[in-house]
mmCIF file of C-alpha atoms in Angstrom:
data_model
loop_
_atom_site.group_PDB
_atom_site.id
_atom_site.type_symbol
_atom_site.label_atom_id
_atom_site.label_comp_id
_atom_site.label_asym_id
_atom_site.label_seq_id
_atom_site.Cartn_x
_atom_site.Cartn_y
_atom_site.Cartn_z
ATOM 1 C CA MET A 1 -0.642 -40.046 -14.039
ATOM 2 C CA GLY A 2 -1.196 -36.666 -12.313
ATOM 3 C CA ALA A 3 -2.513 -33.501 -13.909
ATOM 4 C CA THR A 4 -0.007 -31.179 -15.571
ATOM 5 C CA PRO A 5 0.868 -28.451 -13.033
ATOM 6 C CA PHE A 6 -0.096 -24.837 -13.643
ATOM 7 C CA LYS A 7 3.174 -22.877 -13.651
ATOM 8 C CA LEU A 8 2.799 -19.408 -12.147
ATOM 9 C CA ALA A 9 5.703 -16.951 -12.291
ATOM 10 C CA ILE A 10 5.147 -14.139 -9.814
ATOM 11 C CA VAL A 11 7.409 -11.236 -8.865
ATOM 12 C CA ALA A 12 6.851 -8.719 -6.043
ATOM 13 C CA GLY A 13 9.198 -6.256 -4.387
ATOM 14 C CA GLU A 14 7.317 -4.724 -1.451
ATOM 15 C CA VAL A 15 5.565 -5.973 1.684
ATOM 16 C CA SER A 16 2.215 -4.901 0.239
ATOM 17 C CA GLY A 17 3.033 -6.722 -3.016
ATOM 18 C CA ASP A 18 4.046 -9.831 -1.083
ATOM 19 C CA ASN A 19 0.645 -9.874 0.611
ATOM 20 C CA LEU A 20 -1.171 -9.359 -2.694
ATOM 21 C CA GLY A 21 0.884 -12.118 -4.273
ATOM 22 C CA ALA A 22 0.163 -14.555 -1.453
ATOM 23 C CA ASP A 23 -3.568 -13.870 -1.690
ATOM 24 C CA LEU A 24 -3.439 -14.361 -5.471
ATOM 25 C CA ILE A 25 -1.518 -17.650 -5.221
ATOM 26 C CA SER A 26 -4.034 -18.947 -2.684
ATOM 27 C CA ALA A 27 -6.970 -17.910 -4.904
ATOM 28 C CA VAL A 28 -5.421 -19.533 -8.004
ATOM 29 C CA LYS A 29 -4.937 -22.774 -6.051
ATOM 30 C CA ARG A 30 -8.593 -22.727 -5.003
ATOM 31 C CA ARG A 31 -9.753 -22.027 -8.551
ATOM 32 C CA LEU A 32 -7.719 -24.695 -10.363
ATOM 33 C CA GLU A 33 -8.183 -28.431 -9.945
ATOM 34 C CA LYS A 34 -4.517 -29.226 -10.424
ATOM 35 C CA PRO A 35 -1.151 -28.522 -8.757
ATOM 36 C CA VAL A 36 0.351 -25.025 -8.965
ATOM 37 C CA GLU A 37 4.124 -24.640 -9.360
ATOM 38 C CA LEU A 38 5.674 -21.297 -8.418
ATOM 39 C CA VAL A 39 8.763 -19.397 -9.517
ATOM 40 C CA GLY A 40 9.699 -15.810 -8.784
ATOM 41 C CA VAL A 41 10.506 -13.274 -6.080
ATOM 42 C CA GLY A 42 8.532 -12.646 -2.915
ATOM 43 C CA GLY A 43 8.587 -12.337 0.847
ATOM 44 C CA PRO A 44 7.328 -14.316 3.842
ATOM 45 C CA ALA A 45 3.667 -14.385 2.781
ATOM 46 C CA MET A 46 4.402 -15.780 -0.691
ATOM 47 C CA ILE A 47 7.018 -18.174 0.683
ATOM 48 C CA GLU A 48 4.351 -19.540 3.034
ATOM 49 C CA GLN A 49 2.290 -20.305 -0.079
ATOM 50 C CA GLY A 50 5.157 -22.414 -1.452
ATOM 51 C CA LEU A 51 7.323 -19.938 -3.386
ATOM 52 C CA LYS A 52 11.092 -20.416 -3.230
ATOM 53 C CA SER A 53 12.165 -16.823 -3.767
ATOM 54 C CA ILE A 54 15.027 -16.356 -6.228
ATOM 55 C CA PHE A 55 16.592 -13.934 -3.719
ATOM 56 C CA ASP A 56 15.659 -12.095 -0.519
ATOM 57 C CA PHE A 57 13.090 -9.559 -1.670
ATOM 58 C CA GLN A 58 14.010 -7.161 1.156
ATOM 59 C CA GLU A 59 16.902 -6.106 -1.089
ATOM 60 C CA LEU A 60 14.253 -4.313 -3.174
ATOM 61 C CA SER A 61 12.941 -2.291 -0.240
ATOM 62 C CA ILE A 62 14.620 0.916 -1.361
ATOM 63 C CA ILE A 63 13.316 4.400 -0.638
ATOM 64 C CA GLY A 64 13.958 7.549 -2.611
ATOM 65 C CA TYR A 65 15.482 8.179 -6.006
ATOM 66 C CA SER A 66 18.927 8.727 -4.488
ATOM 67 C CA ALA A 67 18.863 5.264 -2.913
ATOM 68 C CA VAL A 68 17.646 3.681 -6.131
ATOM 69 C CA LEU A 69 20.486 5.263 -8.110
ATOM 70 C CA SER A 70 23.112 4.015 -5.663
ATOM 71 C CA SER A 71 21.627 0.502 -5.794
ATOM 72 C CA LEU A 72 21.435 0.155 -9.588
ATOM 73 C CA PRO A 73 24.387 -2.275 -9.987
ATOM 74 C CA ARG A 74 22.923 -4.731 -7.450
ATOM 75 C CA LEU A 75 19.458 -4.236 -8.943
ATOM 76 C CA ALA A 76 20.798 -5.140 -12.404
ATOM 77 C CA VAL A 77 22.248 -8.410 -11.081
ATOM 78 C CA ARG A 78 18.935 -9.349 -9.455
ATOM 79 C CA ILE A 79 17.000 -8.484 -12.617
ATOM 80 C CA ARG A 80 19.212 -10.795 -14.692
ATOM 81 C CA SER A 81 18.914 -13.705 -12.252
ATOM 82 C CA THR A 82 15.129 -13.302 -12.084
ATOM 83 C CA ILE A 83 14.797 -13.220 -15.881
ATOM 84 C CA ALA A 84 16.939 -16.346 -16.234
ATOM 85 C CA ALA A 85 14.915 -18.289 -13.654
ATOM 86 C CA ILE A 86 11.563 -17.363 -15.207
ATOM 87 C CA VAL A 87 12.664 -18.153 -18.757
ATOM 88 C CA ALA A 88 14.065 -21.511 -17.622
ATOM 89 C CA ALA A 89 10.787 -22.378 -15.859
ATOM 90 C CA ARG A 90 8.646 -21.748 -18.974
ATOM 91 C CA PRO A 91 5.591 -20.689 -16.927
ATOM 92 C CA ASP A 92 1.979 -20.435 -18.097
ATOM 93 C CA VAL A 93 1.755 -16.791 -17.003
ATOM 94 C CA LEU A 94 3.900 -14.093 -15.395
ATOM 95 C CA VAL A 95 2.359 -11.774 -12.790
ATOM 96 C CA ILE A 96 4.353 -8.702 -11.758
ATOM 97 C CA ILE A 97 3.253 -6.812 -8.651
ATOM 98 C CA ASP A 98 4.084 -3.154 -7.987
ATOM 99 C CA SER A 99 7.784 -2.058 -7.673
ATOM 100 C CA PRO A 100 7.972 -1.046 -11.375
ATOM 101 C CA ALA A 101 11.674 -0.133 -11.282
ATOM 102 C CA PHE A 102 12.312 -3.857 -10.844
ATOM 103 C CA THR A 103 9.267 -5.767 -12.059
ATOM 104 C CA HIS A 104 8.762 -3.906 -15.337
ATOM 105 C CA ARG A 105 12.380 -4.429 -16.358
ATOM 106 C CA VAL A 106 11.924 -8.128 -15.692
ATOM 107 C CA ALA A 107 8.674 -8.234 -17.690
ATOM 108 C CA ALA A 108 10.120 -6.364 -20.678
ATOM 109 C CA ALA A 109 13.092 -8.729 -20.891
ATOM 110 C CA VAL A 110 10.976 -11.862 -20.425
ATOM 111 C CA ARG A 111 8.653 -10.698 -23.214
ATOM 112 C CA LYS A 112 11.632 -10.669 -25.614
ATOM 113 C CA ARG A 113 12.660 -14.195 -24.601
ATOM 114 C CA LEU A 114 9.137 -15.664 -24.309
ATOM 115 C CA PRO A 115 6.982 -13.530 -26.638
ATOM 116 C CA ASP A 116 3.849 -15.704 -26.271
ATOM 117 C CA LEU A 117 3.852 -15.715 -22.462
ATOM 118 C CA PRO A 118 0.842 -13.814 -20.990
ATOM 119 C CA ILE A 119 2.038 -11.071 -18.626
ATOM 120 C CA VAL A 120 -0.215 -9.479 -16.001
ATOM 121 C CA ASN A 121 0.617 -6.325 -14.058
ATOM 122 C CA TYR A 122 -1.064 -6.460 -10.638
ATOM 123 C CA VAL A 123 -1.268 -2.879 -9.245
ATOM 124 C CA CYS A 124 -1.337 -0.239 -11.945
ATOM 125 C CA PRO A 125 1.760 1.994 -12.014
ATOM 126 C CA THR A 126 0.963 5.536 -10.884
ATOM 127 C CA VAL A 127 0.729 6.877 -14.428
ATOM 128 C CA TRP A 128 -1.968 9.222 -13.139
ATOM 129 C CA ALA A 129 0.646 10.951 -10.982
ATOM 130 C CA TRP A 130 4.025 10.494 -12.624
ATOM 131 C CA LYS A 131 5.379 9.857 -16.142
ATOM 132 C CA PRO A 132 2.057 9.218 -17.944
ATOM 133 C CA GLU A 133 3.974 8.061 -21.032
ATOM 134 C CA ARG A 134 4.581 4.775 -19.192
ATOM 135 C CA ALA A 135 0.971 3.744 -19.859
ATOM 136 C CA GLN A 136 1.443 3.348 -23.600
ATOM 137 C CA ALA A 137 4.954 1.923 -23.197
ATOM 138 C CA MET A 138 3.539 -0.895 -21.045
ATOM 139 C CA THR A 139 1.565 -2.310 -23.967
ATOM 140 C CA ALA A 140 4.815 -3.753 -25.360
ATOM 141 C CA TYR A 141 5.221 -6.166 -22.445
ATOM 142 C CA VAL A 142 2.001 -6.161 -20.343
ATOM 143 C CA ASP A 143 -1.144 -7.895 -21.615
ATOM 144 C CA HIS A 144 -3.541 -6.967 -18.821
ATOM 145 C CA VAL A 145 -3.530 -4.754 -15.730
ATOM 146 C CA LEU A 146 -5.259 -5.561 -12.439
ATOM 147 C CA ALA A 147 -6.145 -2.256 -10.782
ATOM 148 C CA VAL A 148 -6.656 -1.871 -7.044
ATOM 149 C CA TYR A 149 -8.164 1.637 -7.206
ATOM 150 C CA PRO A 150 -11.443 2.461 -8.971
ATOM 151 C CA PHE A 151 -10.235 5.659 -10.664
ATOM 152 C CA GLU A 152 -7.397 3.956 -12.575
ATOM 153 C CA LYS A 153 -9.417 2.417 -15.409
ATOM 154 C CA ASP A 154 -10.298 5.750 -17.031
ATOM 155 C CA PHE A 155 -6.756 7.080 -16.588
ATOM 156 C CA LEU A 156 -5.117 4.094 -18.257
ATOM 157 C CA ALA A 157 -7.626 4.016 -21.123
ATOM 158 C CA ASP A 158 -7.190 7.739 -21.818
ATOM 159 C CA LEU A 159 -3.406 7.305 -21.865
ATOM 160 C CA GLY A 160 -3.482 4.372 -24.309
ATOM 161 C CA GLY A 161 -2.422 1.706 -21.819
ATOM 162 C CA PRO A 162 -3.178 -2.042 -21.750
ATOM 163 C CA PRO A 163 -6.658 -3.445 -20.999
ATOM 164 C CA LEU A 164 -7.515 -3.153 -17.304
ATOM 165 C CA THR A 165 -9.834 -4.809 -14.802
ATOM 166 C CA TYR A 166 -10.652 -3.240 -11.435
ATOM 167 C CA VAL A 167 -10.367 -6.021 -8.857
ATOM 168 C CA GLY A 168 -10.395 -3.905 -5.714
ATOM 169 C CA HIS A 169 -7.932 -3.637 -2.858
ATOM 170 C CA ARG A 170 -7.285 -6.469 -0.421
ATOM 171 C CA LEU A 171 -7.747 -4.025 2.473
ATOM 172 C CA ALA A 172 -11.391 -3.432 1.531
ATOM 173 C CA ASN A 173 -12.237 -7.048 2.469
ATOM 174 C CA ASP A 174 -9.566 -7.703 5.080
ATOM 175 C CA PRO A 175 -11.298 -9.424 8.056
ATOM 176 C CA SER A 176 -9.122 -7.727 10.684
ATOM 177 C CA LEU A 177 -9.659 -4.287 9.180
ATOM 178 C CA LEU A 178 -13.411 -4.894 8.857
ATOM 179 C CA ALA A 179 -13.505 -5.781 12.568
ATOM 180 C CA ILE A 180 -11.568 -2.617 13.425
ATOM 181 C CA ALA A 181 -13.911 -0.517 11.266
ATOM 182 C CA SER A 182 -16.896 -2.087 13.027
ATOM 183 C CA GLU A 183 -15.474 -1.223 16.446
ATOM 184 C CA GLN A 184 -14.694 2.337 15.334
ATOM 185 C CA ALA A 185 -18.234 2.657 13.938
ATOM 186 C CA GLY A 186 -19.614 1.483 17.285
ATOM 187 C CA ARG A 187 -17.650 4.151 19.140
ATOM 188 C CA ARG A 188 -18.813 6.736 16.607
ATOM 189 C CA HIS A 189 -22.456 5.701 17.099
ATOM 190 C CA LEU A 190 -22.187 6.100 20.875
ATOM 191 C CA VAL A 191 -20.990 9.678 20.420
ATOM 192 C CA GLU A 192 -23.509 10.567 17.689
ATOM 193 C CA SER A 193 -26.409 9.114 19.703
ATOM 194 C CA GLY A 194 -25.400 11.067 22.793
ATOM 195 C CA THR A 195 -24.734 7.920 24.833
ATOM 196 C CA VAL A 196 -21.255 9.290 25.552
ATOM 197 C CA SER A 197 -19.799 12.692 24.786
ATOM 198 C CA GLY A 198 -16.867 13.041 22.430
ATOM 199 C CA GLY A 199 -14.628 14.068 25.310
ATOM 200 C CA GLU A 200 -15.928 11.557 27.860
ATOM 201 C CA GLU A 201 -13.307 8.892 27.264
ATOM 202 C CA LYS A 202 -10.487 9.449 29.734
ATOM 203 C CA GLU A 203 -7.676 8.790 27.299
ATOM 204 C CA LYS A 204 -7.153 9.738 23.663
ATOM 205 C CA VAL A 205 -4.967 7.574 21.427
ATOM 206 C CA CYS A 206 -2.962 9.092 18.574
ATOM 207 C CA LEU A 207 -1.216 6.711 16.193
ATOM 208 C CA ILE A 208 2.168 7.641 14.743
ATOM 209 C CA LEU A 209 2.934 5.846 11.469
ATOM 210 C CA PRO A 210 6.357 6.916 10.152
ATOM 211 C CA GLY A 211 6.502 4.510 7.185
ATOM 212 C CA SER A 212 7.753 1.019 6.445
ATOM 213 C CA ARG A 213 11.299 1.793 5.289
ATOM 214 C CA LYS A 214 14.268 2.943 7.328
ATOM 215 C CA GLY A 215 14.947 5.922 5.069
ATOM 216 C CA GLU A 216 11.534 7.508 5.527
ATOM 217 C CA VAL A 217 11.497 6.618 9.233
ATOM 218 C CA ARG A 218 14.773 8.483 9.773
ATOM 219 C CA ALA A 219 13.495 11.452 7.767
ATOM 220 C CA LEU A 220 10.153 11.770 9.570
ATOM 221 C CA LEU A 221 10.715 10.810 13.221
ATOM 222 C CA PRO A 222 12.287 14.154 14.285
ATOM 223 C CA ASP A 223 9.210 16.015 13.013
ATOM 224 C CA LEU A 224 6.902 13.447 14.577
ATOM 225 C CA GLU A 225 8.620 13.827 17.952
ATOM 226 C CA ARG A 226 7.925 17.557 17.914
ATOM 227 C CA CYS A 227 4.318 16.973 16.753
ATOM 228 C CA ALA A 228 3.758 14.645 19.702
ATOM 229 C CA GLU A 229 5.269 17.118 22.172
ATOM 230 C CA ILE A 230 3.082 19.984 20.961
ATOM 231 C CA LEU A 231 -0.071 17.867 20.858
ATOM 232 C CA ALA A 232 0.585 16.524 24.374
ATOM 233 C CA SER A 233 0.959 20.087 25.651
ATOM 234 C CA ARG A 234 -2.385 21.091 24.100
ATOM 235 C CA THR A 235 -4.494 17.954 24.707
ATOM 236 C CA ASN A 236 -5.240 16.353 28.052
ATOM 237 C CA ASN A 237 -4.231 12.725 28.526
ATOM 238 C CA VAL A 238 -3.198 11.694 25.021
ATOM 239 C CA ARG A 239 -1.279 8.455 24.481
ATOM 240 C CA PHE A 240 0.936 7.828 21.455
ATOM 241 C CA VAL A 241 1.249 4.415 19.815
ATOM 242 C CA ILE A 242 3.577 3.463 16.937
ATOM 243 C CA PRO A 243 2.485 0.282 15.114
ATOM 244 C CA THR A 244 5.397 -0.964 13.019
ATOM 245 C CA LEU A 245 7.154 -3.925 11.392
ATOM 246 C CA PRO A 246 9.861 -6.125 12.950
ATOM 247 C CA ARG A 247 12.498 -5.123 10.382
ATOM 248 C CA ILE A 248 12.350 -1.425 11.363
ATOM 249 C CA ALA A 249 11.329 -1.791 15.016
ATOM 250 C CA ASP A 250 14.909 -1.447 16.315
ATOM 251 C CA GLU A 251 15.374 1.813 14.398
ATOM 252 C CA ILE A 252 12.117 3.241 15.753
ATOM 253 C CA GLU A 253 12.775 2.141 19.331
ATOM 254 C CA ARG A 254 16.277 3.603 19.198
ATOM 255 C CA GLN A 255 15.043 6.973 17.959
ATOM 256 C CA THR A 256 11.986 7.241 20.223
ATOM 257 C CA LYS A 257 13.405 6.033 23.554
ATOM 258 C CA THR A 258 14.282 9.609 24.565
ATOM 259 C CA TRP A 259 10.943 11.152 23.561
ATOM 260 C CA SER A 260 9.254 12.960 26.432
ATOM 261 C CA THR A 261 5.875 11.580 25.267
ATOM 262 C CA SER A 262 7.024 7.943 25.716
ATOM 263 C CA PRO A 263 5.286 6.397 22.682
ATOM 264 C CA GLU A 264 4.434 2.705 22.797
ATOM 265 C CA VAL A 265 5.929 0.703 19.910
ATOM 266 C CA VAL A 266 3.767 -2.301 18.974
ATOM 267 C CA LEU A 267 4.735 -5.137 16.630
ATOM 268 C CA HIS A 268 2.399 -8.082 16.865
ATOM 269 C CA SER A 269 -0.814 -8.221 14.858
ATOM 270 C CA GLU A 270 -3.102 -8.456 17.874
ATOM 271 C CA ALA A 271 -1.528 -5.417 19.562
ATOM 272 C CA LYS A 272 -1.554 -3.437 16.300
ATOM 273 C CA ASN A 273 -5.218 -4.249 15.694
ATOM 274 C CA MET A 274 -6.076 -3.234 19.243
ATOM 275 C CA ALA A 275 -4.256 0.082 18.759
ATOM 276 C CA LEU A 276 -6.160 0.741 15.519
ATOM 277 C CA ALA A 277 -9.475 -0.133 17.152
ATOM 278 C CA ARG A 278 -8.829 2.300 20.025
ATOM 279 C CA ALA A 279 -7.235 5.079 17.944
ATOM 280 C CA ASP A 280 -8.846 8.515 17.844
ATOM 281 C CA ALA A 281 -6.540 10.001 15.192
ATOM 282 C CA ALA A 282 -3.295 9.312 13.326
ATOM 283 C CA ILE A 283 -0.286 11.078 11.830
ATOM 284 C CA ALA A 284 0.913 8.934 8.929
ATOM 285 C CA ALA A 285 3.591 8.877 6.265
ATOM 286 C CA SER A 286 2.015 9.201 2.835
ATOM 287 C CA GLY A 287 1.248 5.779 1.371
ATOM 288 C CA THR A 288 -1.159 2.846 1.459
ATOM 289 C CA VAL A 289 -1.542 3.264 5.227
ATOM 290 C CA LEU A 290 -3.746 6.315 4.542
ATOM 291 C CA LEU A 291 -6.221 4.063 2.755
ATOM 292 C CA GLU A 292 -6.063 1.613 5.659
ATOM 293 C CA LEU A 293 -6.881 4.422 8.093
ATOM 294 C CA ALA A 294 -9.735 5.660 5.892
ATOM 295 C CA LEU A 295 -11.268 2.181 5.639
ATOM 296 C CA ALA A 296 -10.892 1.740 9.405
ATOM 297 C CA GLY A 297 -12.546 5.104 10.082
ATOM 298 C CA ILE A 298 -9.599 6.789 11.822
ATOM 299 C CA PRO A 299 -9.193 10.549 11.108
ATOM 300 C CA CYS A 300 -5.656 11.313 9.982
ATOM 301 C CA VAL A 301 -3.171 13.642 8.327
ATOM 302 C CA SER A 302 -0.488 12.764 5.775
ATOM 303 C CA ILE A 303 3.163 13.819 5.995
ATOM 304 C CA TYR A 304 6.242 13.273 3.838
ATOM 305 C CA ARG A 305 9.730 14.549 3.083
ATOM 306 C CA LEU A 306 11.148 14.061 -0.415
ATOM 307 C CA ASP A 307 14.846 13.308 -0.832
ATOM 308 C CA GLY A 308 17.141 15.578 -2.836
ATOM 309 C CA VAL A 309 16.761 13.907 -6.224
ATOM 310 C CA ALA A 310 12.974 13.650 -5.859
ATOM 311 C CA ARG A 311 12.802 17.385 -5.141
ATOM 312 C CA LEU A 312 14.495 18.071 -8.471
ATOM 313 C CA LEU A 313 11.875 15.958 -10.252
ATOM 314 C CA ILE A 314 8.812 17.286 -8.422
ATOM 315 C CA ASN A 315 7.762 19.475 -11.351
ATOM 316 C CA ARG A 316 7.160 16.332 -13.429
ATOM 317 C CA VAL A 317 4.469 15.113 -11.022
ATOM 318 C CA THR A 318 1.042 15.558 -12.629
ATOM 319 C CA ALA A 319 -1.182 14.537 -9.692
ATOM 320 C CA TRP A 320 -3.059 17.085 -7.581
ATOM 321 C CA THR A 321 -2.618 14.946 -4.443
ATOM 322 C CA ALA A 322 -0.505 12.094 -3.090
ATOM 323 C CA ALA A 323 -3.143 10.841 -0.628
ATOM 324 C CA LEU A 324 -5.155 7.850 -1.863
ATOM 325 C CA PRO A 325 -8.368 8.769 0.016
ATOM 326 C CA ASN A 326 -8.330 12.111 -1.822
ATOM 327 C CA PHE A 327 -7.966 10.407 -5.213
ATOM 328 C CA ILE A 328 -10.750 7.939 -4.483
ATOM 329 C CA ALA A 329 -13.156 10.599 -3.189
ATOM 330 C CA ASP A 330 -12.051 12.979 -5.998
ATOM 331 C CA TYR A 331 -11.784 15.909 -3.585
ATOM 332 C CA PRO A 332 -9.553 16.822 -0.606
ATOM 333 C CA VAL A 333 -10.318 14.608 2.385
ATOM 334 C CA VAL A 334 -6.962 14.181 4.150
ATOM 335 C CA ASN A 335 -4.682 17.166 4.776
ATOM 336 C CA GLU A 336 -1.159 16.720 3.383
ATOM 337 C CA TYR A 337 2.035 18.242 4.809
ATOM 338 C CA ILE A 338 5.042 17.789 2.521
ATOM 339 C CA ASN A 339 8.565 19.259 2.803
ATOM 340 C CA GLU A 340 8.336 22.941 3.795
ATOM 341 C CA SER A 341 4.678 22.652 4.840
ATOM 342 C CA LEU A 342 5.592 19.860 7.267
ATOM 343 C CA ARG A 343 5.417 22.083 10.345
ATOM 344 C CA PRO A 344 4.872 20.244 13.651
ATOM 345 C CA GLY A 345 2.799 23.013 15.219
ATOM 346 C CA LEU A 346 0.446 23.127 12.244
ATOM 347 C CA ILE A 347 0.044 19.349 12.243
ATOM 348 C CA ALA A 348 -0.525 19.176 16.013
ATOM 349 C CA ARG A 349 -3.295 21.767 15.800
ATOM 350 C CA ARG A 350 -4.967 19.835 12.970
ATOM 351 C CA ILE A 351 -4.836 16.588 14.975
ATOM 352 C CA GLU A 352 -6.205 18.444 17.991
ATOM 353 C CA ARG A 353 -9.327 19.227 15.928
ATOM 354 C CA LEU A 354 -9.618 15.650 14.658
ATOM 355 C CA ILE A 355 -9.082 13.806 17.924
ATOM 356 C CA ASP A 356 -12.228 15.185 19.611
ATOM 357 C CA ASN A 357 -15.879 15.216 18.548
ATOM 358 C CA THR A 358 -15.666 18.220 16.222
ATOM 359 C CA ALA A 359 -17.364 19.147 12.953
ATOM 360 C CA GLU A 360 -14.047 18.549 11.154
ATOM 361 C CA ARG A 361 -13.718 15.043 12.567
ATOM 362 C CA ASN A 362 -17.307 14.152 11.690
ATOM 363 C CA GLN A 363 -16.911 15.486 8.135
ATOM 364 C CA MET A 364 -13.775 13.396 7.601
ATOM 365 C CA LEU A 365 -15.566 10.287 8.845
ATOM 366 C CA ARG A 366 -18.411 10.925 6.382
ATOM 367 C CA ASP A 367 -15.818 11.336 3.622
ATOM 368 C CA PHE A 368 -14.281 8.010 4.654
ATOM 369 C CA ASP A 369 -17.730 6.409 4.299
ATOM 370 C CA LEU A 370 -17.679 7.519 0.647
ATOM 371 C CA VAL A 371 -14.168 6.104 0.146
ATOM 372 C CA ARG A 372 -15.308 2.788 1.608
ATOM 373 C CA GLU A 373 -18.336 2.692 -0.699
ATOM 374 C CA ARG A 374 -16.257 3.426 -3.806
ATOM 375 C CA MET A 375 -13.748 0.699 -2.920
ATOM 376 C CA ARG A 376 -16.407 -1.991 -2.526
ATOM 377 C CA THR A 377 -16.373 -5.087 -4.770
ATOM 378 C CA ASP A 378 -18.815 -7.991 -4.916
ATOM 379 C CA ARG A 379 -16.072 -10.547 -4.181
ATOM 380 C CA PRO A 380 -12.652 -10.500 -2.490
ATOM 381 C CA SER A 381 -10.015 -8.863 -4.676
ATOM 382 C CA ALA A 382 -7.804 -11.970 -4.803
ATOM 383 C CA ASP A 383 -10.650 -14.064 -6.223
ATOM 384 C CA LEU A 384 -11.331 -11.461 -8.922
ATOM 385 C CA ALA A 385 -7.608 -11.239 -9.726
ATOM 386 C CA ALA A 386 -7.259 -15.034 -9.959
ATOM 387 C CA GLU A 387 -10.221 -15.178 -12.327
ATOM 388 C CA VAL A 388 -8.622 -12.646 -14.685
ATOM 389 C CA VAL A 389 -5.224 -14.397 -14.602
ATOM 390 C CA CYS A 390 -6.701 -17.823 -15.363
ATOM 391 C CA GLU A 391 -9.081 -16.541 -18.045
ATOM 392 C CA LEU A 392 -6.246 -14.637 -19.738
ATOM 393 C CA VAL A 393 -4.213 -17.851 -19.901
ATOM 394 C CA ASN A 394 -7.240 -19.601 -21.412
ATOM 395 C CA GLY A 395 -7.645 -16.858 -24.014
ATOM 396 C CA ASN A 396 -11.021 -15.699 -22.680
ATOM 397 C CA ILE A 397 -9.965 -12.175 -21.668
ATOM 398 C CA GLN A 398 -8.548 -9.423 -23.851
ATOM 399 C CA GLY A 399 -4.839 -8.739 -23.728
ATOM 400 C CA SER A 400 -2.726 -6.095 -25.432
ATOM 401 C CA ALA A 401 -2.794 -6.294 -29.221
#
């Protein structure tokens, strides 16, 4: 007779959460000497690990408060179906990943139906930036938090949140990103050693990263077009590359086909990695991509436009920055251009100073070295996360009282 399967309920609502979930599932399978049964919501990466998603998780890829409000009825239906499936499965543990508007509602309801079920929140909600009262409220339905940023432990403890373990970010140990960082470091060494001059390379590459959702892409591409035009007029032989995802590629190609700068849109992993390895600078929508650029060693700026409802709520934001490299370093590293300060000429001039071998570029690269050091963990983040999940189930790690 076979071993009793370990039943893992896991719910994610973003591409980044899907990747984290897939890594966690794989690590749990490696750690346990018995079958692992899955129930929950996820995308292609988690499905590849054996999850049969309760529904297509792309329905949760909503941007902006206005979009969330208009989608509430559909969201409520999906929450109910997810709760029902998890309760019926009677899992050993529930792991919720990011997307708190969805995952935390699921967790709170499951806690009422299955009060003894351990619940883990993978990716701490941004209580350090928005609605800090959420930290204490989480203790009612979250037993342990897995943090991906080193500064979050003190924040959550000070705010009375659940116990937390820093497991690190998957990007910090991502093999492809480590290879890109190594290639960027090699190029940097050639310049610093005087083997080549900062301006010796015939072509400069500027990445344009307008976000992963159609709403933010539509909001930012007009500004990015003007940024590219101004930068091209001020910098000799600059090439623009837009790495993106298949689900928004059509939107980007449609909007950029008339650009005078003729940006190259790249989709496949190999082409995207090559673009990152050759990039001299980047203009990026605020988000996790800024951390990716910092870890890769690519100087960048951050841009964003808030929607109408978010503008009304901006005064409730308690964070001094929205850029993750700034939070991790604990001082300004990446310049941010939001709403009225998002001026293409200003951004183009900043990129002009970052794309060549300047004091500003070299200082940012040194700052990125600090970010990389602070993000380091002794083991891959998924292995650390799997250890906490399994030990919590076994009663060997503290949960919420």
